[in-house]
Coordinates of C-alpha atoms in Angstrom, one line a residue:
M7 CA -0.3 -0.1 0.2
S8 CA 2.9 2.2 0.9
G9 CA 4.7 1.7 -2.3
M10 CA 1.3 2.3 -4.3
A11 CA 0.8 5.7 -2.5
S12 CA 4.3 6.7 -3.3
D13 CA 3.9 5.7 -6.7
H14 CA 0.7 7.9 -7.1
N15 CA 2.7 10.9 -5.2
S16 CA 5.6 10.4 -7.8
S17 CA 3.3 10.3 -10.8
S18 CA 1.4 13.7 -9.9
Q19 CA 4.2 15.2 -9.0
E20 CA 5.5 14.4 -12.8
E21 CA 2.2 15.5 -14.3
Y22 CA 2.4 18.7 -12.7
I23 CA 3.6 21.5 -15.2
P24 CA 4.4 25.0 -13.7
H25 CA 2.7 28.1 -15.2
Y26 CA 5.6 28.8 -17.1
L27 CA 5.4 26.3 -19.3
Q28 CA 1.4 25.9 -19.7
K29 CA 1.5 28.8 -22.2
E30 CA 3.7 29.4 -25.1
D31 CA 4.6 32.8 -23.6
P32 CA 5.2 32.9 -19.7
F33 CA 6.3 36.6 -19.8
A34 CA 3.2 38.1 -21.3
S35 CA 1.4 40.0 -18.7
K36 CA -1.6 38.3 -17.2
L37 CA -2.9 41.6 -15.7
S38 CA -4.8 44.0 -17.4
R39 CA -2.8 47.0 -18.7
E40 CA -4.3 49.6 -16.5
A41 CA -3.2 47.4 -13.4
D42 CA 0.3 47.1 -15.0
I43 CA 0.6 50.6 -15.5
I44 CA -0.5 51.5 -11.8
A45 CA 2.1 48.8 -10.5
G46 CA 4.6 50.5 -12.8
F47 CA 4.0 54.2 -11.3
Y48 CA 4.4 52.3 -7.9
L49 CA 7.4 51.1 -8.4
T50 CA 9.1 54.0 -9.8
I51 CA 8.2 56.3 -7.1
I52 CA 9.3 53.5 -4.7
G53 CA 12.5 53.2 -6.6
I54 CA 13.4 57.0 -6.8
L55 CA 12.6 57.2 -2.9
S56 CA 14.6 54.3 -2.0
T57 CA 17.7 55.3 -4.4
L58 CA 17.8 58.8 -2.9
G59 CA 17.4 57.9 0.7
N60 CA 19.8 55.2 0.9
G61 CA 22.2 56.9 -1.5
Y62 CA 22.3 59.9 1.1
V63 CA 22.8 57.2 3.8
I64 CA 26.0 56.0 2.0
F65 CA 27.2 59.4 1.0
M66 CA 26.9 60.7 4.8
S67 CA 28.8 57.6 6.2
S68 CA 31.5 58.0 3.6
K69 CA 32.3 61.2 4.8
R70 CA 33.3 59.8 8.2
K71 CA 34.0 56.2 7.2
K72 CA 37.2 55.8 9.4
K73 CA 35.2 56.9 12.4
L74 CA 32.4 54.3 11.7
R75 CA 31.6 52.0 14.8
P76 CA 30.8 48.5 14.2
A77 CA 27.0 48.9 14.5
E78 CA 27.4 51.9 11.9
I79 CA 29.1 49.8 9.4
M80 CA 26.4 47.2 9.8
T81 CA 23.6 49.8 9.0
V82 CA 25.4 51.2 6.2
N83 CA 25.9 47.4 4.8
L84 CA 22.2 47.7 5.1
A85 CA 21.6 50.6 3.0
V86 CA 24.1 49.1 0.3
C87 CA 21.5 46.1 0.2
D88 CA 18.8 48.2 -0.2
L89 CA 20.5 50.3 -3.1
G90 CA 21.5 47.5 -4.6
I91 CA 17.9 46.2 -5.0
S92 CA 16.7 50.0 -6.1
V93 CA 19.3 50.2 -8.8
V94 CA 20.1 46.5 -10.2
G95 CA 16.2 45.0 -9.8
K96 CA 13.8 47.6 -9.7
P97 CA 14.4 49.1 -13.7
F98 CA 13.5 45.8 -15.0
S99 CA 10.2 45.5 -13.4
I100 CA 9.2 48.6 -13.9
I101 CA 9.9 48.8 -17.8
S102 CA 8.3 45.4 -17.9
F103 CA 5.2 46.8 -16.0
F104 CA 4.9 49.7 -18.5
C105 CA 5.4 47.4 -21.5
H106 CA 2.8 45.1 -20.4
R107 CA 5.0 42.1 -20.4
W108 CA 8.4 41.2 -19.3
M109 CA 11.0 42.6 -21.9
F110 CA 14.1 40.6 -21.0
G111 CA 13.7 37.1 -21.9
W112 CA 15.0 33.9 -19.7
I113 CA 18.8 35.4 -19.2
G114 CA 17.1 38.7 -18.0
C115 CA 14.9 36.6 -15.8
R116 CA 17.4 34.9 -14.0
W117 CA 19.6 37.8 -13.3
Y118 CA 16.7 39.7 -12.1
G119 CA 15.5 36.9 -9.6
W120 CA 19.6 36.1 -8.7
A121 CA 19.8 40.0 -7.8
G122 CA 16.7 40.3 -6.0
F123 CA 17.1 36.8 -3.6
F124 CA 20.9 38.0 -3.6
F125 CA 20.3 41.6 -1.8
G126 CA 17.1 40.7 -0.2
C127 CA 19.4 37.6 1.6
G128 CA 21.8 40.3 2.3
S129 CA 19.3 42.6 3.7
L130 CA 18.2 40.1 6.2
I131 CA 21.3 38.4 7.3
T132 CA 22.7 42.1 8.0
M133 CA 19.5 42.8 10.4
T134 CA 20.4 39.7 12.1
A135 CA 24.1 40.7 12.7
V136 CA 22.3 44.2 13.8
S137 CA 20.0 42.4 16.1
L138 CA 22.8 40.1 17.9
D139 CA 24.8 43.4 18.1
R140 CA 22.2 45.1 20.0
Y141 CA 21.6 41.8 21.8
L142 CA 25.1 41.9 23.2
K143 CA 25.3 45.4 23.8
I144 CA 22.4 45.9 26.3
C145 CA 22.1 42.0 27.6
H146 CA 25.9 41.2 27.6
L147 CA 27.6 44.6 27.9
S148 CA 31.4 43.0 28.2
Y149 CA 30.8 41.0 25.0
G150 CA 29.4 44.4 23.4
T151 CA 32.4 46.2 24.2
W152 CA 34.8 43.8 22.9
L153 CA 33.4 44.2 19.5
K154 CA 35.9 45.9 17.1
R155 CA 35.7 47.7 13.6
H156 CA 37.7 44.7 12.4
H157 CA 34.9 42.1 13.7
A158 CA 32.3 44.0 11.7
F159 CA 34.4 43.6 8.4
I160 CA 34.6 39.8 9.0
C161 CA 31.2 39.7 9.6
L162 CA 30.6 41.8 6.3
A163 CA 32.4 39.2 4.6
V164 CA 30.4 36.4 6.2
I165 CA 27.2 38.1 5.1
W166 CA 28.4 38.5 1.5
A167 CA 29.4 35.1 1.3
Y168 CA 26.4 33.7 2.9
A169 CA 24.0 35.6 0.5
T170 CA 26.1 35.0 -2.4
F171 CA 26.0 31.2 -1.8
W172 CA 22.1 30.7 -1.4
A173 CA 21.5 33.0 -4.2
T174 CA 23.8 31.0 -6.5
V175 CA 22.7 27.6 -5.7
P176 CA 19.7 27.6 -8.0
F177 CA 22.2 27.8 -11.0
A178 CA 24.0 24.6 -9.8
G179 CA 20.9 22.7 -11.0
V180 CA 19.2 22.0 -7.7
G181 CA 16.8 25.1 -8.5
S182 CA 15.9 27.8 -10.7
Y183 CA 14.3 31.6 -10.8
A184 CA 11.0 31.6 -13.0
P185 CA 8.6 34.3 -14.0
E186 CA 6.0 35.2 -11.4
P187 CA 2.5 33.9 -12.2
F188 CA 1.6 37.8 -13.5
G189 CA 4.5 37.4 -15.8
T190 CA 6.2 40.6 -15.4
S191 CA 8.6 40.1 -12.6
C192 CA 10.9 36.9 -11.8
T193 CA 11.4 35.4 -8.5
L194 CA 12.8 31.7 -7.0
D195 CA 11.0 29.0 -8.7
W196 CA 9.0 28.2 -5.6
W197 CA 6.8 26.0 -8.1
L198 CA 9.5 22.9 -8.1
A199 CA 8.5 21.9 -4.9
Q200 CA 5.2 20.7 -6.8
A201 CA 7.3 18.6 -9.3
S202 CA 9.7 16.8 -7.5
V203 CA 11.0 15.8 -3.9
A204 CA 14.5 17.3 -4.9
G205 CA 12.2 20.4 -5.5
Q206 CA 11.0 20.3 -2.2
A207 CA 14.2 20.0 -0.4
F208 CA 15.4 22.8 -2.1
V209 CA 12.5 25.2 -1.5
L210 CA 12.9 23.9 2.4
S211 CA 16.3 24.6 2.5
I212 CA 15.8 28.2 1.1
L213 CA 13.0 28.9 3.7
F214 CA 15.1 27.9 6.9
F215 CA 18.4 29.3 6.1
C216 CA 17.2 32.4 4.4
L217 CA 14.2 33.2 6.6
L218 CA 13.0 31.3 9.2
F219 CA 16.5 30.8 11.0
P220 CA 17.3 34.5 10.5
T221 CA 14.1 35.7 12.0
A222 CA 14.2 33.4 14.9
V223 CA 17.5 34.8 15.9
I224 CA 16.0 38.7 15.6
V225 CA 13.0 37.9 17.4
F226 CA 15.3 35.9 20.1
S227 CA 17.5 39.0 20.3
Y228 CA 14.5 41.7 20.6
V229 CA 12.6 39.3 23.1
K230 CA 15.8 39.1 25.4
I231 CA 16.2 43.0 25.0
I232 CA 12.9 43.7 26.2
L233 CA 13.3 41.6 29.0
K234 CA 16.6 42.9 30.2
V235 CA 15.0 46.7 30.0
K236 CA 12.1 45.8 32.2
S237 CA 14.3 44.0 35.0
S238 CA 17.0 46.7 34.7
T239 CA 14.6 50.0 34.9
K240 CA 14.7 50.1 38.5
E241 CA 18.6 49.7 38.9
V242 CA 19.1 52.4 36.0
A243 CA 16.7 54.6 38.3
H244 CA 19.5 54.6 41.2
Y245 CA 22.3 55.9 38.8
D246 CA 23.3 59.5 38.1
T247 CA 21.5 61.5 35.3
R248 CA 24.3 61.1 32.9
I249 CA 24.3 57.4 33.1
Q250 CA 20.6 57.4 32.6
N251 CA 20.7 59.3 29.6
S252 CA 23.0 57.2 28.2
H253 CA 20.9 54.3 28.8
I254 CA 17.7 56.1 27.4
L255 CA 20.0 56.7 24.1
E256 CA 21.0 52.9 23.9
M257 CA 17.2 51.9 24.4
K258 CA 16.4 54.8 21.3
L259 CA 19.1 53.0 19.3
T260 CA 17.9 49.6 20.1
K261 CA 14.3 51.0 18.9
V262 CA 15.6 51.8 15.4
A263 CA 17.1 48.8 14.8
M264 CA 13.6 46.8 16.0
L265 CA 11.5 49.1 13.5
I266 CA 14.0 48.4 10.9
C267 CA 13.8 44.6 11.3
A268 CA 9.9 45.1 11.8
G269 CA 9.6 47.0 8.4
F270 CA 11.4 44.4 6.7
L271 CA 9.5 41.5 7.8
I272 CA 6.2 43.1 7.7
A273 CA 6.9 43.9 3.7
W274 CA 8.3 40.2 3.1
I275 CA 6.2 37.7 5.2
P276 CA 3.2 38.3 3.1
Y277 CA 5.7 37.5 0.2
A278 CA 7.1 34.4 2.0
V279 CA 3.5 33.2 2.8
V280 CA 2.2 33.2 -0.7
S281 CA 5.4 31.4 -2.2
V282 CA 4.7 28.9 0.5
W283 CA 1.4 28.4 -0.5
S284 CA 2.5 28.2 -4.4
A285 CA 5.2 25.6 -3.5
F286 CA 3.3 23.3 -1.1
G287 CA -0.1 24.2 -1.5
R288 CA -2.9 23.0 -4.1
P289 CA -1.3 23.9 -7.4
D290 CA -2.1 27.1 -9.0
S291 CA -4.7 27.9 -6.2
V292 CA -3.4 31.4 -5.7
P293 CA -5.4 33.8 -7.9
I294 CA -2.9 36.0 -10.1
Q295 CA -4.6 39.2 -9.1
F296 CA -3.7 38.3 -5.5
S297 CA -0.2 37.3 -6.0
V298 CA 1.0 40.6 -7.2
V299 CA 0.1 43.0 -4.1
P300 CA 2.4 40.8 -1.8
T301 CA 5.1 40.9 -4.4
L302 CA 4.7 44.9 -4.7
L303 CA 4.4 45.2 -0.8
A304 CA 7.9 43.3 -0.8
K305 CA 9.9 45.5 -3.3
S306 CA 8.9 48.5 -1.2
A307 CA 11.0 47.4 1.7
A308 CA 14.4 49.0 0.6
M309 CA 12.4 52.3 1.0
Y310 CA 11.4 52.1 4.6
N311 CA 14.9 52.3 6.4
P312 CA 15.7 56.0 5.3
I313 CA 12.7 57.1 6.5
I314 CA 13.2 55.6 9.9
Y315 CA 16.4 56.9 10.4
Q316 CA 15.1 60.2 9.5
V317 CA 12.5 60.2 12.0
I318 CA 14.5 58.7 14.7
D319 CA 17.8 60.9 14.0
C320 CA 15.8 64.1 15.2
K321 CA 14.6 62.7 18.6
L322 CA 18.1 61.5 19.0
C323 CA 19.6 65.0 18.2
C324 CA 17.2 66.1 20.9
C325 CA 18.5 63.6 23.3
R326 CA 21.9 64.7 22.4
S327 CA 21.7 68.4 22.6
G328 CA 19.5 67.8 26.0
G329 CA 20.2 64.7 28.0
L330 CA 23.8 64.6 26.6
K331 CA 24.7 68.3 26.0
A332 CA 26.6 67.5 22.6
K333 CA 27.1 71.0 21.7
S334 CA 27.8 70.2 17.9
S335 CA 25.2 67.5 17.3
L336 CA 22.9 70.1 15.7
K337 CA 25.2 71.2 13.7
K338 CA 27.0 68.2 12.3
S339 CA 25.9 65.8 9.5
R340 CA 22.6 63.2 10.3
T341 CA 24.6 59.9 11.1
Y342 CA 21.6 57.8 10.0
T343 CA 22.8 54.5 11.8
I344 CA 21.6 52.5 14.8
S345 CA 24.6 53.4 16.6
A346 CA 24.8 57.2 17.3
D347 CA 28.3 59.2 17.2
R348 CA 29.1 60.4 20.6
D349 CA 32.1 62.3 22.3
P350 CA 34.3 60.4 24.0
A351 CA 32.6 61.4 27.6
A352 CA 29.2 60.1 26.4
M353 CA 30.9 56.7 25.2
N354 CA 32.4 56.1 28.6
E355 CA 29.0 57.0 30.1
T356 CA 27.7 53.9 27.8
Q357 CA 30.3 51.8 28.9
L358 CA 29.2 52.0 32.8
E359 CA 25.8 51.2 31.6

């Protein structure tokens, strides 16, 4: 009986034909021309804002690159990933939406899919590193002060190697990149899970190592931080004003990191849910008009971070000028990082936290 069941499953998998092989032209848009134009304008606005915002973050950070602390270096890397998505990926989809079809063939599809996954994975792993930095800084101060600039650069090398490995794995024959069901964008071939056991193993590996595991680390880090803050509130109240102000600043910086991670996950989780359903649910059960919405939401993730930096930076300037008495904080260029640039006295106060 088990053998018959396995034969039935294998035969059903072999009979499944993904959407991009069911029709002669997999790159023709399945949406109305009006919907494609709206999506094109939406992505154009997102792309411009993301490029300007993240470009400005990188430019301002480059002016003080020798003074960047480890957490700041991680945030600059996040801006590089977001800028890469905007510059390398978005023009392909914008042109295709306005042309009412994917214009770049299979080679362009695979390149677009690789670039989107590469920079997206890099962003998530960078935020994972940022959350660990915040966790060590708040919950294990001795480790947090031990981290130096060269550790941050080692971490960057690991992040880029990790993203490169998983983005390139599909080219090794264990996966692929394919057009989305609506035709004008490309992504990982989630539909391989419907065709074979090897496809299921590929999709599950991607989900675990490039989504679930990093997300679990992020959630663990910030849950521990929240618990630590609650338990240490009374202790901090007994310290002098300077240490209290330093503690408040660290909490604000941690909130920035939390907002960044929350924005990224809110943007990408709906897309991940739809992708998993496409991979393991009933074949072609996700309506095409519905599948485009999470895709467009995910593409907006690169725009959020500069906005978060801008809003929080105004509060940090007030904190530095009032609580820490940083006389030149309002005159200096904004840092747009999750770790503020403080004078030596303020840094010594942080170490006393």
